[in-house]
Short mmCIF file of C-alpha atoms in Angstrom, two decimals:
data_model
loop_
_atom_site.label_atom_id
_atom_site.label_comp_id
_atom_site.label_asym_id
_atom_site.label_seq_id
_atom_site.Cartn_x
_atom_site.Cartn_y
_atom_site.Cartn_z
CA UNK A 1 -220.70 -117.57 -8.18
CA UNK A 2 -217.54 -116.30 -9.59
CA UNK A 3 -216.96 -112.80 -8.67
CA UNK A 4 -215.22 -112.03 -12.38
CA UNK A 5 -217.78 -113.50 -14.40
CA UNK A 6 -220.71 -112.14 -13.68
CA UNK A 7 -223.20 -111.63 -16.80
CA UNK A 8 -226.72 -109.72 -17.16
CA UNK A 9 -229.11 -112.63 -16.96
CA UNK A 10 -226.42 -114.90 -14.73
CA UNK A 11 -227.92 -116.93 -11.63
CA UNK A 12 -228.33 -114.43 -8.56
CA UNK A 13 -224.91 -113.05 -7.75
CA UNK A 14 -223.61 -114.07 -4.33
CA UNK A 15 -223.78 -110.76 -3.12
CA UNK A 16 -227.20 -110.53 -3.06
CA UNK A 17 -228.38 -113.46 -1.02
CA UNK A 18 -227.06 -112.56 2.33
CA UNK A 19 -229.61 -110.36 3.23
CA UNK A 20 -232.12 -111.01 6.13
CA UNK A 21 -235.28 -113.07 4.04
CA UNK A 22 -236.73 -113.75 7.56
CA UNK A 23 -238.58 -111.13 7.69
CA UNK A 24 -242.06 -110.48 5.82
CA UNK A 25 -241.78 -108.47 2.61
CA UNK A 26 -238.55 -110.01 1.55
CA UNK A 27 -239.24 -108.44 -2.16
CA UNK A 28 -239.31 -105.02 -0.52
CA UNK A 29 -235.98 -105.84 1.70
CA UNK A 30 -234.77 -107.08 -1.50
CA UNK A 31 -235.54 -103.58 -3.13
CA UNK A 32 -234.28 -101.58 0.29
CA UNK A 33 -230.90 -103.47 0.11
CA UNK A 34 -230.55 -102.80 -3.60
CA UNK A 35 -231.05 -99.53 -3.45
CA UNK A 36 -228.90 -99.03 0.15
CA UNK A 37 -225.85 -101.17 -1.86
CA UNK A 38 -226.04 -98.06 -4.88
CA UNK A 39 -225.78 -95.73 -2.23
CA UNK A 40 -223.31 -96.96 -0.67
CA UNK A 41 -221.50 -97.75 -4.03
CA UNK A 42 -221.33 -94.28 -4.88
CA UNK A 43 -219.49 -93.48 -1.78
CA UNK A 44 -216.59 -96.01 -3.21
CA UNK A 45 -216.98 -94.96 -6.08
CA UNK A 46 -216.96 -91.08 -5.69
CA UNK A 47 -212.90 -91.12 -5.40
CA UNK A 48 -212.98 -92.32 -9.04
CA UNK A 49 -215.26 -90.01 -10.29
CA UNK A 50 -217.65 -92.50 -11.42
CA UNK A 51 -221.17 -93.47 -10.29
CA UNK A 52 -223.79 -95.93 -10.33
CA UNK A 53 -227.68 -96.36 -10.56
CA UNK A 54 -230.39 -99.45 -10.28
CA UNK A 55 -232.02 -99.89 -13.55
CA UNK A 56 -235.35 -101.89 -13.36
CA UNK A 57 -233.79 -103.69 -9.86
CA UNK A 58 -232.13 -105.92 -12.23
CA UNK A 59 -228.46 -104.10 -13.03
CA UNK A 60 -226.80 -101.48 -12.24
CA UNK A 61 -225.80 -98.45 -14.88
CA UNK A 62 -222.38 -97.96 -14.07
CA UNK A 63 -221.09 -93.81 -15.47
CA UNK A 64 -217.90 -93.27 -15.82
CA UNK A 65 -215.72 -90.41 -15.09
CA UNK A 66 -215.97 -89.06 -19.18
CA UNK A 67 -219.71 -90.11 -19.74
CA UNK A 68 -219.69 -92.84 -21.04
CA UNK A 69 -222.55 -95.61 -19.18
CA UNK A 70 -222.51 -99.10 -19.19
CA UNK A 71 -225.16 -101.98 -17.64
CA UNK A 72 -223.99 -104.35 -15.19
CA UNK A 73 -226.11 -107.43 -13.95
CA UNK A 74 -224.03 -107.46 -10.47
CA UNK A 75 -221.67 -106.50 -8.20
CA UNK A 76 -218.74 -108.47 -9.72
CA UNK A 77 -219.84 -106.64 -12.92
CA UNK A 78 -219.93 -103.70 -12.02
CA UNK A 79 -216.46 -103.36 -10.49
CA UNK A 80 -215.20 -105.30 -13.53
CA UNK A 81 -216.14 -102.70 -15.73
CA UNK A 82 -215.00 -100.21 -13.41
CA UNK A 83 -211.58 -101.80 -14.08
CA UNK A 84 -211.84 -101.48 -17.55
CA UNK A 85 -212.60 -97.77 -17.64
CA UNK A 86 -210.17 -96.97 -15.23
CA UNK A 87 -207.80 -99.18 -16.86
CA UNK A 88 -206.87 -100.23 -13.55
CA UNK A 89 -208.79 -102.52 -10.46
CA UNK A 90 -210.17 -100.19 -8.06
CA UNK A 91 -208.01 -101.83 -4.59
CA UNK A 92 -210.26 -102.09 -1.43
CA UNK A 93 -206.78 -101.99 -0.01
CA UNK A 94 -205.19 -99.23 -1.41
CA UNK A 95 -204.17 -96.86 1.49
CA UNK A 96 -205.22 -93.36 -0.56
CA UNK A 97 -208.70 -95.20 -1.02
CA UNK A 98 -209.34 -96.24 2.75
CA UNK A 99 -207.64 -92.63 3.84
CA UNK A 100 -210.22 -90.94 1.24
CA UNK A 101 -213.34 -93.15 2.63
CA UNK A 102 -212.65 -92.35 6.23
CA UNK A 103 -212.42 -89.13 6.08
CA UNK B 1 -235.01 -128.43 -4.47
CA UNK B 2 -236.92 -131.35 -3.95
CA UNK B 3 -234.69 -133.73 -5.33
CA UNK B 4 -231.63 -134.12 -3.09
CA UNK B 5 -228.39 -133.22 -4.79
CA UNK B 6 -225.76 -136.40 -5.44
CA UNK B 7 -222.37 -135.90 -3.56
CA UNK B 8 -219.17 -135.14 -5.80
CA UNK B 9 -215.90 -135.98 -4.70
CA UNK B 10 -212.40 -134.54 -6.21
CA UNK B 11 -209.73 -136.09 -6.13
CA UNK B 12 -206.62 -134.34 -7.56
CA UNK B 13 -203.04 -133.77 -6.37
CA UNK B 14 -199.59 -133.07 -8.67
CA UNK B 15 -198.24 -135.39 -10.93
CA UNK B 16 -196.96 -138.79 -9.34
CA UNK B 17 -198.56 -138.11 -6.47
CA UNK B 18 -200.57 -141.23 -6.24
CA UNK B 19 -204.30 -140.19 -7.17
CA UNK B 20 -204.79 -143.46 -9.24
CA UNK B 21 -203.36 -145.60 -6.84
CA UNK B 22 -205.64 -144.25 -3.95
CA UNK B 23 -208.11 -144.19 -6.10
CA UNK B 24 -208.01 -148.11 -7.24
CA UNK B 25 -207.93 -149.12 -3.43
CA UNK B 26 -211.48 -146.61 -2.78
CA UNK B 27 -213.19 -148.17 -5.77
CA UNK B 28 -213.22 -151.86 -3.81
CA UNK B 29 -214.75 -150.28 -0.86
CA UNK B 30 -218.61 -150.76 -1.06
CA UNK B 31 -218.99 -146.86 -0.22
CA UNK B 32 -217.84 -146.44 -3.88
CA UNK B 33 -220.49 -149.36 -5.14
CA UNK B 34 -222.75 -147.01 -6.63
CA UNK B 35 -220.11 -143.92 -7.72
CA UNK B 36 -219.67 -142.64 -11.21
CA UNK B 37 -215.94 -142.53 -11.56
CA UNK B 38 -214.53 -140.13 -14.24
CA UNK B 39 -211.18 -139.95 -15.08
CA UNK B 40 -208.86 -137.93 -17.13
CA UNK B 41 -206.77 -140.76 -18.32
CA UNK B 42 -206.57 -144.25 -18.43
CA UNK B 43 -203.15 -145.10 -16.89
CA UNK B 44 -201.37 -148.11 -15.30
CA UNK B 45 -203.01 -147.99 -12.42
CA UNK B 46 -205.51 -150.31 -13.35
CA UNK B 47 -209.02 -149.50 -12.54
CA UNK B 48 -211.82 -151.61 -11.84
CA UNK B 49 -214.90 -150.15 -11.65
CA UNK B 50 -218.40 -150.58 -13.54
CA UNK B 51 -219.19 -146.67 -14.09
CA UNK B 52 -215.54 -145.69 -15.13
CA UNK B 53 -215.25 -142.53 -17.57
CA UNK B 54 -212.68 -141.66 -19.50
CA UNK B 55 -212.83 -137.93 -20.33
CA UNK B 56 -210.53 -135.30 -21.50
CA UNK B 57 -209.91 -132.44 -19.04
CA UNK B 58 -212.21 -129.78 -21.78
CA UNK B 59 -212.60 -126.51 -20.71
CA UNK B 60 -213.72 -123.13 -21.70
CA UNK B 61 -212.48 -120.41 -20.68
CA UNK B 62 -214.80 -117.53 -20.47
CA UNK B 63 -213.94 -114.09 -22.17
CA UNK B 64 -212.50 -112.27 -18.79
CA UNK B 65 -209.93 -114.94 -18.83
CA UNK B 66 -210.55 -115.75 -15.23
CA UNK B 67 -208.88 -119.35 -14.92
CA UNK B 68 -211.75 -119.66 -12.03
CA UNK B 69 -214.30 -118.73 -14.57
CA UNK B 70 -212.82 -121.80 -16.72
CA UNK B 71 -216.16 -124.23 -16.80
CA UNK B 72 -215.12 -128.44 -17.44
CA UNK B 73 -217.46 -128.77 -20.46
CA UNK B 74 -216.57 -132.56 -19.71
CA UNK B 75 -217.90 -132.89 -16.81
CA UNK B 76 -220.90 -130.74 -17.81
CA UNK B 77 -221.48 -133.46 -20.92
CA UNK B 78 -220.56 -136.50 -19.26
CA UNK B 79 -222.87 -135.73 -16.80
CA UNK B 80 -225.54 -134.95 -18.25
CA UNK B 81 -224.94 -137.71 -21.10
CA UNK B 82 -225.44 -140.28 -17.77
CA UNK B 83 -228.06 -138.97 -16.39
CA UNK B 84 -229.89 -139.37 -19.67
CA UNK B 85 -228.82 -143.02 -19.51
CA UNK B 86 -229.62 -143.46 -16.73
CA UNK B 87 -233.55 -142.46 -17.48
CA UNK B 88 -233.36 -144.43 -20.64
CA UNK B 89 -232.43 -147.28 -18.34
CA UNK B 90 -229.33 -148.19 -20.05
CA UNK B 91 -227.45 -147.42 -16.75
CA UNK B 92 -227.99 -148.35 -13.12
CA UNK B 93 -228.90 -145.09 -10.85
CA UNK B 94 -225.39 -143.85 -9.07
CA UNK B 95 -226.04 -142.24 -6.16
CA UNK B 96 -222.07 -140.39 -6.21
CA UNK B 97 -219.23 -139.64 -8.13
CA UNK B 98 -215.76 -139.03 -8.01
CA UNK B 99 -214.09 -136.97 -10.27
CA UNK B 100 -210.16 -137.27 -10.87
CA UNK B 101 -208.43 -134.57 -12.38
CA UNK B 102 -204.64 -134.49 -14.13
CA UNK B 103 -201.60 -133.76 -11.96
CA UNK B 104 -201.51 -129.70 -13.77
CA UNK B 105 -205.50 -129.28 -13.11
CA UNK B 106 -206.19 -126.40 -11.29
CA UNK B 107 -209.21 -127.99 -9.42
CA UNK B 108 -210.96 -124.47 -8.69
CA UNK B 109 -213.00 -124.50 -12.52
CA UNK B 110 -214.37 -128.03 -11.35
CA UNK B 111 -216.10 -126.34 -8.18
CA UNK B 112 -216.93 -123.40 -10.16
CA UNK B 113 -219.04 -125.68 -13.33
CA UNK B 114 -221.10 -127.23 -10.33
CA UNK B 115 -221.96 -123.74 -9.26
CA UNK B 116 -222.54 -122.33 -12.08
CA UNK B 117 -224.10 -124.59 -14.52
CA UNK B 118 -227.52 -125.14 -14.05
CA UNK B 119 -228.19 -128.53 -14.64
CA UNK B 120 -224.81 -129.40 -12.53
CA UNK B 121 -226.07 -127.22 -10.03
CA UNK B 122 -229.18 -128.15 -9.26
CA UNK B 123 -227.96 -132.31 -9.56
CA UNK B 124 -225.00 -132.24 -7.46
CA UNK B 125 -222.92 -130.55 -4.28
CA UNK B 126 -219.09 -130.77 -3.66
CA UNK B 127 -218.71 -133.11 -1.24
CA UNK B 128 -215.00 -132.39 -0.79
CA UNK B 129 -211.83 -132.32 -2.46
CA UNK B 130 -209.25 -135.28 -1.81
CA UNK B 131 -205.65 -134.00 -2.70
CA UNK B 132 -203.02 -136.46 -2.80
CA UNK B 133 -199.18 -135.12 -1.43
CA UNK B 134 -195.95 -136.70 -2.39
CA UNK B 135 -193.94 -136.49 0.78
CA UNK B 136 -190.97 -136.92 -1.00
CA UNK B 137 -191.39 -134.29 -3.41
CA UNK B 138 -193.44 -131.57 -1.65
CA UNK B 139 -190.54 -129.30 -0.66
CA UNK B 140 -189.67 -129.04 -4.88
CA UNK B 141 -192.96 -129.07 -6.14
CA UNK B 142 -193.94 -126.18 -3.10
CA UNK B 143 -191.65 -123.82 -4.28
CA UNK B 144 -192.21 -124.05 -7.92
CA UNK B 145 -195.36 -125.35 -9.15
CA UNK B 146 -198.44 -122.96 -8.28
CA UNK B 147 -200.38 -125.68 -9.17
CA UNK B 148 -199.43 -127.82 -6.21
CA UNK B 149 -200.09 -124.78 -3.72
CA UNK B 150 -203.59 -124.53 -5.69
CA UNK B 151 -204.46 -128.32 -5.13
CA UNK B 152 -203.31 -128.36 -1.48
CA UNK B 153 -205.18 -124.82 -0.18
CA UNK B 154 -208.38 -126.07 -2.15
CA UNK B 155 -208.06 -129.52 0.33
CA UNK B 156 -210.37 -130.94 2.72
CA UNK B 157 -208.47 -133.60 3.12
CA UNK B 158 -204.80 -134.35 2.36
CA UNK B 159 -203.47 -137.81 1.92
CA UNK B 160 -199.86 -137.64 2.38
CA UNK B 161 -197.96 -140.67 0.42
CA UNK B 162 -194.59 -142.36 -0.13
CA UNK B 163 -194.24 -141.24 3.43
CA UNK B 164 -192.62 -145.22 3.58
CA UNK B 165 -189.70 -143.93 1.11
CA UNK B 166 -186.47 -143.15 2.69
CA UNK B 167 -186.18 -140.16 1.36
CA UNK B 168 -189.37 -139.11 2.25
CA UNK B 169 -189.53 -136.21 5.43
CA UNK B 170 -192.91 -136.57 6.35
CA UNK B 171 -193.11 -133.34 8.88
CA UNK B 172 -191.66 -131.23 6.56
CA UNK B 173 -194.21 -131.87 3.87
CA UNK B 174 -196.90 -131.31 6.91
CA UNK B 175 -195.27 -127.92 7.44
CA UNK B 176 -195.83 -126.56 3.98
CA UNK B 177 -198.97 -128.10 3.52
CA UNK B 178 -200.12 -126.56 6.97
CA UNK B 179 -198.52 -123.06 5.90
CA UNK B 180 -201.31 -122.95 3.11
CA UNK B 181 -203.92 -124.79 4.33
CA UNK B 182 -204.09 -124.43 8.34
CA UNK B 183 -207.46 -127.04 8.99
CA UNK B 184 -207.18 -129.94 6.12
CA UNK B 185 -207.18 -133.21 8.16
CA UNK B 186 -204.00 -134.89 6.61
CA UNK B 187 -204.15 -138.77 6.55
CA UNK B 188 -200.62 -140.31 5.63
CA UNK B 189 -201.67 -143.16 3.19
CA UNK B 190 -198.92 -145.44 2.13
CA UNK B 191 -199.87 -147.17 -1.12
CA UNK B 192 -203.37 -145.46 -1.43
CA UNK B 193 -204.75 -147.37 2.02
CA UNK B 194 -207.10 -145.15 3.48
CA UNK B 195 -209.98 -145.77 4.30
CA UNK B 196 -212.80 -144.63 2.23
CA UNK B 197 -214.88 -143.47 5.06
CA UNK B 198 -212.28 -140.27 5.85
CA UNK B 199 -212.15 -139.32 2.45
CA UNK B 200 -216.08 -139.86 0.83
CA UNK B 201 -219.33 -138.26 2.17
CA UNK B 202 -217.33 -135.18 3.61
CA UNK B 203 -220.45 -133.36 3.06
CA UNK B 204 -218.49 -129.96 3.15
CA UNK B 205 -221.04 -127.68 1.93
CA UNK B 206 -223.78 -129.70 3.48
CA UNK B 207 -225.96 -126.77 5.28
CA UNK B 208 -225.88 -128.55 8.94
CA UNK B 209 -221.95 -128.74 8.37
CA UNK B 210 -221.16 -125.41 7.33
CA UNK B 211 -220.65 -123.55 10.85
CA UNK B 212 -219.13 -126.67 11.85
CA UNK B 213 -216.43 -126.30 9.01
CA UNK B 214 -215.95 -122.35 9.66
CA UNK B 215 -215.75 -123.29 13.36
CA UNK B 216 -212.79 -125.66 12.75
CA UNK B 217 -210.78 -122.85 10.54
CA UNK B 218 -211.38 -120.65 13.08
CA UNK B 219 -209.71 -122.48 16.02
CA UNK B 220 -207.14 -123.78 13.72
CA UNK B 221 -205.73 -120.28 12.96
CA UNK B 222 -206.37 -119.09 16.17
CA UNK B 223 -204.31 -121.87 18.45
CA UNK B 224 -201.86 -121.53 15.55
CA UNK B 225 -202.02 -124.75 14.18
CA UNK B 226 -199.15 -125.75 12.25
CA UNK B 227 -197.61 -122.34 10.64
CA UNK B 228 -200.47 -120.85 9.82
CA UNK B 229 -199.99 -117.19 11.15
CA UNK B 230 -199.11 -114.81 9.51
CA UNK B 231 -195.49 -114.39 10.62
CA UNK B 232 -194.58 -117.88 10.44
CA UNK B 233 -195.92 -118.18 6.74
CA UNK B 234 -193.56 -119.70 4.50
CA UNK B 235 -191.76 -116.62 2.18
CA UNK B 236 -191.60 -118.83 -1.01
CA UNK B 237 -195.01 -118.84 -1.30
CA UNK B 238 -196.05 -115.65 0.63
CA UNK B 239 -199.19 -117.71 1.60
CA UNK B 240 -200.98 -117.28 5.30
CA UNK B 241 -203.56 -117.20 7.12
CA UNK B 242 -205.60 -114.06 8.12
CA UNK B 243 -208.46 -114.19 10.99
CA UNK B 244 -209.96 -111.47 11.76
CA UNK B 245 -212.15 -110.84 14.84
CA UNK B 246 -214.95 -107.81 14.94
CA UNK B 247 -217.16 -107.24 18.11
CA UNK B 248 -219.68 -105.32 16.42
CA UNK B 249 -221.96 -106.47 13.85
CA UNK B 250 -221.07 -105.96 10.23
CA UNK B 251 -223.15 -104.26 7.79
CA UNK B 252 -223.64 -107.15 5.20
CA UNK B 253 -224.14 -105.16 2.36
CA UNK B 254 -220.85 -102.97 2.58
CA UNK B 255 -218.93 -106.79 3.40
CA UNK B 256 -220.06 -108.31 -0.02
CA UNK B 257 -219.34 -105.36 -1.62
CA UNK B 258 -215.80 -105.05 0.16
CA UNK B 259 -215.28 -108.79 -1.06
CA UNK B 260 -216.62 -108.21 -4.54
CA UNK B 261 -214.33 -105.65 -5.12
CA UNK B 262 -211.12 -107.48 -3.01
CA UNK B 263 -211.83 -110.55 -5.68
CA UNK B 264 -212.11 -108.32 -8.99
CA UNK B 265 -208.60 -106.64 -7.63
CA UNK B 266 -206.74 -109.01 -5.79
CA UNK B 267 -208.49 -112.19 -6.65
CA UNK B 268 -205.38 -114.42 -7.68
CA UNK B 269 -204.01 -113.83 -3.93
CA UNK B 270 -207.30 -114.64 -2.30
CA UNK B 271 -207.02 -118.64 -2.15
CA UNK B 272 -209.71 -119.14 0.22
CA UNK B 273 -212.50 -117.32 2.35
CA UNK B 274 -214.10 -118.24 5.51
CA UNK B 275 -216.58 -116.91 7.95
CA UNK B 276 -219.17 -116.35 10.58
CA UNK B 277 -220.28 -112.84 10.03
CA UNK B 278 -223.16 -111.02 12.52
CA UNK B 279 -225.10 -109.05 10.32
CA UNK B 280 -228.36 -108.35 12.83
CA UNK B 281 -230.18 -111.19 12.37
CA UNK B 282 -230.44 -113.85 15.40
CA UNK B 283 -228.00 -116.30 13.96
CA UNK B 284 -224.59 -115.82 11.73
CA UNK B 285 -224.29 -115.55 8.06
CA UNK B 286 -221.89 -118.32 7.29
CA UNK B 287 -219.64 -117.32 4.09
CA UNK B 288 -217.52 -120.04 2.21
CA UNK B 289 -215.67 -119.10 -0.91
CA UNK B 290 -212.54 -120.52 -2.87
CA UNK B 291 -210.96 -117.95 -4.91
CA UNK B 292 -213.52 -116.59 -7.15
CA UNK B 293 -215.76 -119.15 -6.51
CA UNK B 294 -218.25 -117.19 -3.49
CA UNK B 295 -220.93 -120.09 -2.62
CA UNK B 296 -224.06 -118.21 -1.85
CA UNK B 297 -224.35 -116.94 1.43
CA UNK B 298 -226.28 -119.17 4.07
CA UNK B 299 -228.40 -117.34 7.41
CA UNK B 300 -228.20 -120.04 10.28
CA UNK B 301 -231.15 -120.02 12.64
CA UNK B 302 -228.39 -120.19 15.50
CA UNK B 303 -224.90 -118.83 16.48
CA UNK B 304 -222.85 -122.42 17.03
CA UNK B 305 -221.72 -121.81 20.43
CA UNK B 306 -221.41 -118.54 22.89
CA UNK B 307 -219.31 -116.39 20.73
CA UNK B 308 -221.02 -114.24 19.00
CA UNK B 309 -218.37 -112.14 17.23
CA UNK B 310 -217.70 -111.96 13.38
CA UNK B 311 -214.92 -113.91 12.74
CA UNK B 312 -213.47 -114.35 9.08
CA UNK B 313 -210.15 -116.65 7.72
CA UNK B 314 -209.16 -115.63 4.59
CA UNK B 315 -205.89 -117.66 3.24
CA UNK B 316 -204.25 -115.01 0.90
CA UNK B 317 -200.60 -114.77 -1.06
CA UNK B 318 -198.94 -111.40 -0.34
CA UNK B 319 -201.48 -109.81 1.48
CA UNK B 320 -201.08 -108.52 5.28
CA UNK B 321 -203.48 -108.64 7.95
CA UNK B 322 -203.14 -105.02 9.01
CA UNK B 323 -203.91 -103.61 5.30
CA UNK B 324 -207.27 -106.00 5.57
CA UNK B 325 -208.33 -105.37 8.52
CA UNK B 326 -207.89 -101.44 8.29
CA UNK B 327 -209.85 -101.42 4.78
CA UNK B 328 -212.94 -103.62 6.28
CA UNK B 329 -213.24 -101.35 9.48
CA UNK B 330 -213.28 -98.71 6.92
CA UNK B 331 -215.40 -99.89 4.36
CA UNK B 332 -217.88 -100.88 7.54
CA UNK B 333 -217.32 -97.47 9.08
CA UNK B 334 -218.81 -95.77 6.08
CA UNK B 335 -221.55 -97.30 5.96
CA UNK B 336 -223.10 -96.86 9.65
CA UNK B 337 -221.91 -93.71 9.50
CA UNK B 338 -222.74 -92.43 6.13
CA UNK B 339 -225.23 -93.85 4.49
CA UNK B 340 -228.95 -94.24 6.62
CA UNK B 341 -229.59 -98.16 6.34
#
């Protein structure tokens, strides 16, 4: 899928089909790794003051650093809209954001 | 999906680079019997061919503005207009076609429409992209037409032509294609003869092929095939290859989300991504993307041979090696150290 485009409603997002599905229960591992990938959102996230939920374990409600909330179908979404309220991409390869996640 | 998916080759390349005239000599070979052949434009290179489609290079473009994002509402109509033909009975069954785009087409939005829409998607897989080099003008059209860096880093094949002219310097059009596209087998093909065997039923993103592909990327960047490290890239462009190597296994979640968020920022300067990632499970996750465009994500049973390390390509524009590979050790360290899995 295209990582830009991602819409609510949209085919399953790349993303989210790497998981292990080998295993029995792969609804609940579905569910685990959703709610591990919020988790582990917020800790990217936490530098730009903003911060995500799952809603229904369909989208994500992204909160930004003023209030406002917005609902993303995926990941792609998500950090879209993060680029829009922070008028600015959030760069996996910024050095201040890599110095501020491994500390 | 029960119904096996028809093979679609693209063939595309910059303008004058010979498409039509490679194409006219594959459409005699019996491989290309039962293709649907759509083209942009009628030109003249004649064309003989019983399934030939004329169609206009339509696209929308969706509202992010991500040229990637573009979807070829021809090819989604034309399509779909034959297969309903086709079950009328007004058309013989094809079992392939070949798709050839204009000499400015950014091929990327043709491999994104038969990801994303669903009819497309569930009715046919990219069997490869053909791109077509002028060996006479690759040094020009290198350093100023994006478009022909676009066409050559989305190759799985090159066919390198006019290589006969005396102008022509063959090895220094294989150097800049090699800069920004390290594993493409490049076939020199003087007036379009190749044969169609090298070029159709590539079966790129078949799923017994895939480790086999990310295999061949691997050892091409690694034995430094052609220019393809990073200090021997080519400055016009800025493009190279990146492999990295990682001993222990990734966390799979953090990756994709690493890679979501490297595509929403640096997207434009990510031409091409692939990998063999450990994740846990007994056999690699093999990733393939091209630009935007992330194919979903396939588990093998089996690692392909004893190494069992993560190893990712990723051809970028402007991007070093160090900044990439310090981020993903980051990004990884966080989350087996941070957050419980």
């Amino acid at each position: 899928m295209c990582s830009l485009c991602g819409t609510l409603g949209a085919a399953a997002h790349w993303s989210e089909g790497g998981g292990d599905r080998t295993q029995v229960g792969a609804r609940r591992e579905v569910l685990r790794e959703r709610i591990r990938r919020v988790a582990l959102l917020n800790r990217v996230l936490a530098p730009s003051r903003m911060h995500v939920d799952e809603w229904e374990e369909t989208a994500y409600i992204l909160r930004g650093p003023t209030g406002q909330s917005v609902l993303c179908g995926d990941l792609a979404a998500v950090f879209a809209e993060v680029q829009r309220l922070r008028g600015a991409p959030l760069d996996p390869l910024d050095p201040a954001l890599v110095e501020a996640l491994s500390a | 999906m029960s119904k096996e998916r028809l093979p679609l080759t693209l063939i595309t390349g910059f303008l004058g680079s010979g498409k039509t005239t490679l194409l006219a000599k594959l459409l005699r070979d019996p491989l290309l019997g039962d293709a649907v052949v759509l083209v942009n434009e009628l030109g003249e290179v004649p064309l003989d061919h019983h399934l030939l489609r004329e169609v206009d290079e339509k696209t929308v473009i969706l509202d992010s503005g991500c040229v990637c994002c573009t979807i070829r509402t021809d090819l989604v109509d034309e399509l779909r207009d034959l297969e309903v033909r086709v079950h009328r009975g007004e058309l013989p069954a094809f079992r392939r076609v070949v798709v050839e785009t204009t000499g400015l087409a950014d091929p990327v939005p043709v491999l994104a429409t038969l990801l994303q829409d669903p009819m497309l998607s569930a009715h046919y897989m990219a069997d490869g992209v053909v791109t077509c080099v002028d060996a006479v003008n690759a040094p020009l059209q290198a350093e100023r037409q994006p478009e022909w860096t676009k066409q050559v880093v989305v190759a799985d094949r090159i066919v390198l032509t006019k290589t006969d002219l005396a102008e022509a310097d063959g090895a220094a059009a294989e150097a800049l294609i090699r800069a920004r596209n390290p594993v493409a087998e490049i076939i020199t093909g003087v007036s379009g003869d190749v044969p169609a065997g090298r070029l159709i039923g590539l079966g790129v993103l078949a799923e017994e092929r895939r480790a086999e592909q990310v295999t061949a990327w691997l050892d091409a960047v690694n034995h430094g095939h052609g220019h393809a490290h990073e200090h021997d890239h080519d400055h016009h462009a800025g493009v190279h290859a990146i492999a990295l190597r990682f001993d222990e296994p990734l966390d799979w979640t953090m990756f994709a989300l690493w890679l979501a968020m490297l595509l929403q920022s640096r997207g434009d300067d990510v031409l091409r991504v692939k990998g063999l990632l450990d994740t846990g499970a007994d056999g690699p996750l093999v990733l393939h993307g091209v630009q935007h465009v992330i194919h979903p994500p396939t588990h093998l049973a089996a690692w392909p041979d004893e190494d069992r390390t993560s190893r990712i390509v990723l051809i970028v524009r402007g991007i070093g090696r160090a900044e990439v590979e310090a981020s993903l050790r980051a990004f990884d360290g966080l989350a087996k150290g941070a957050v419980a899995a």
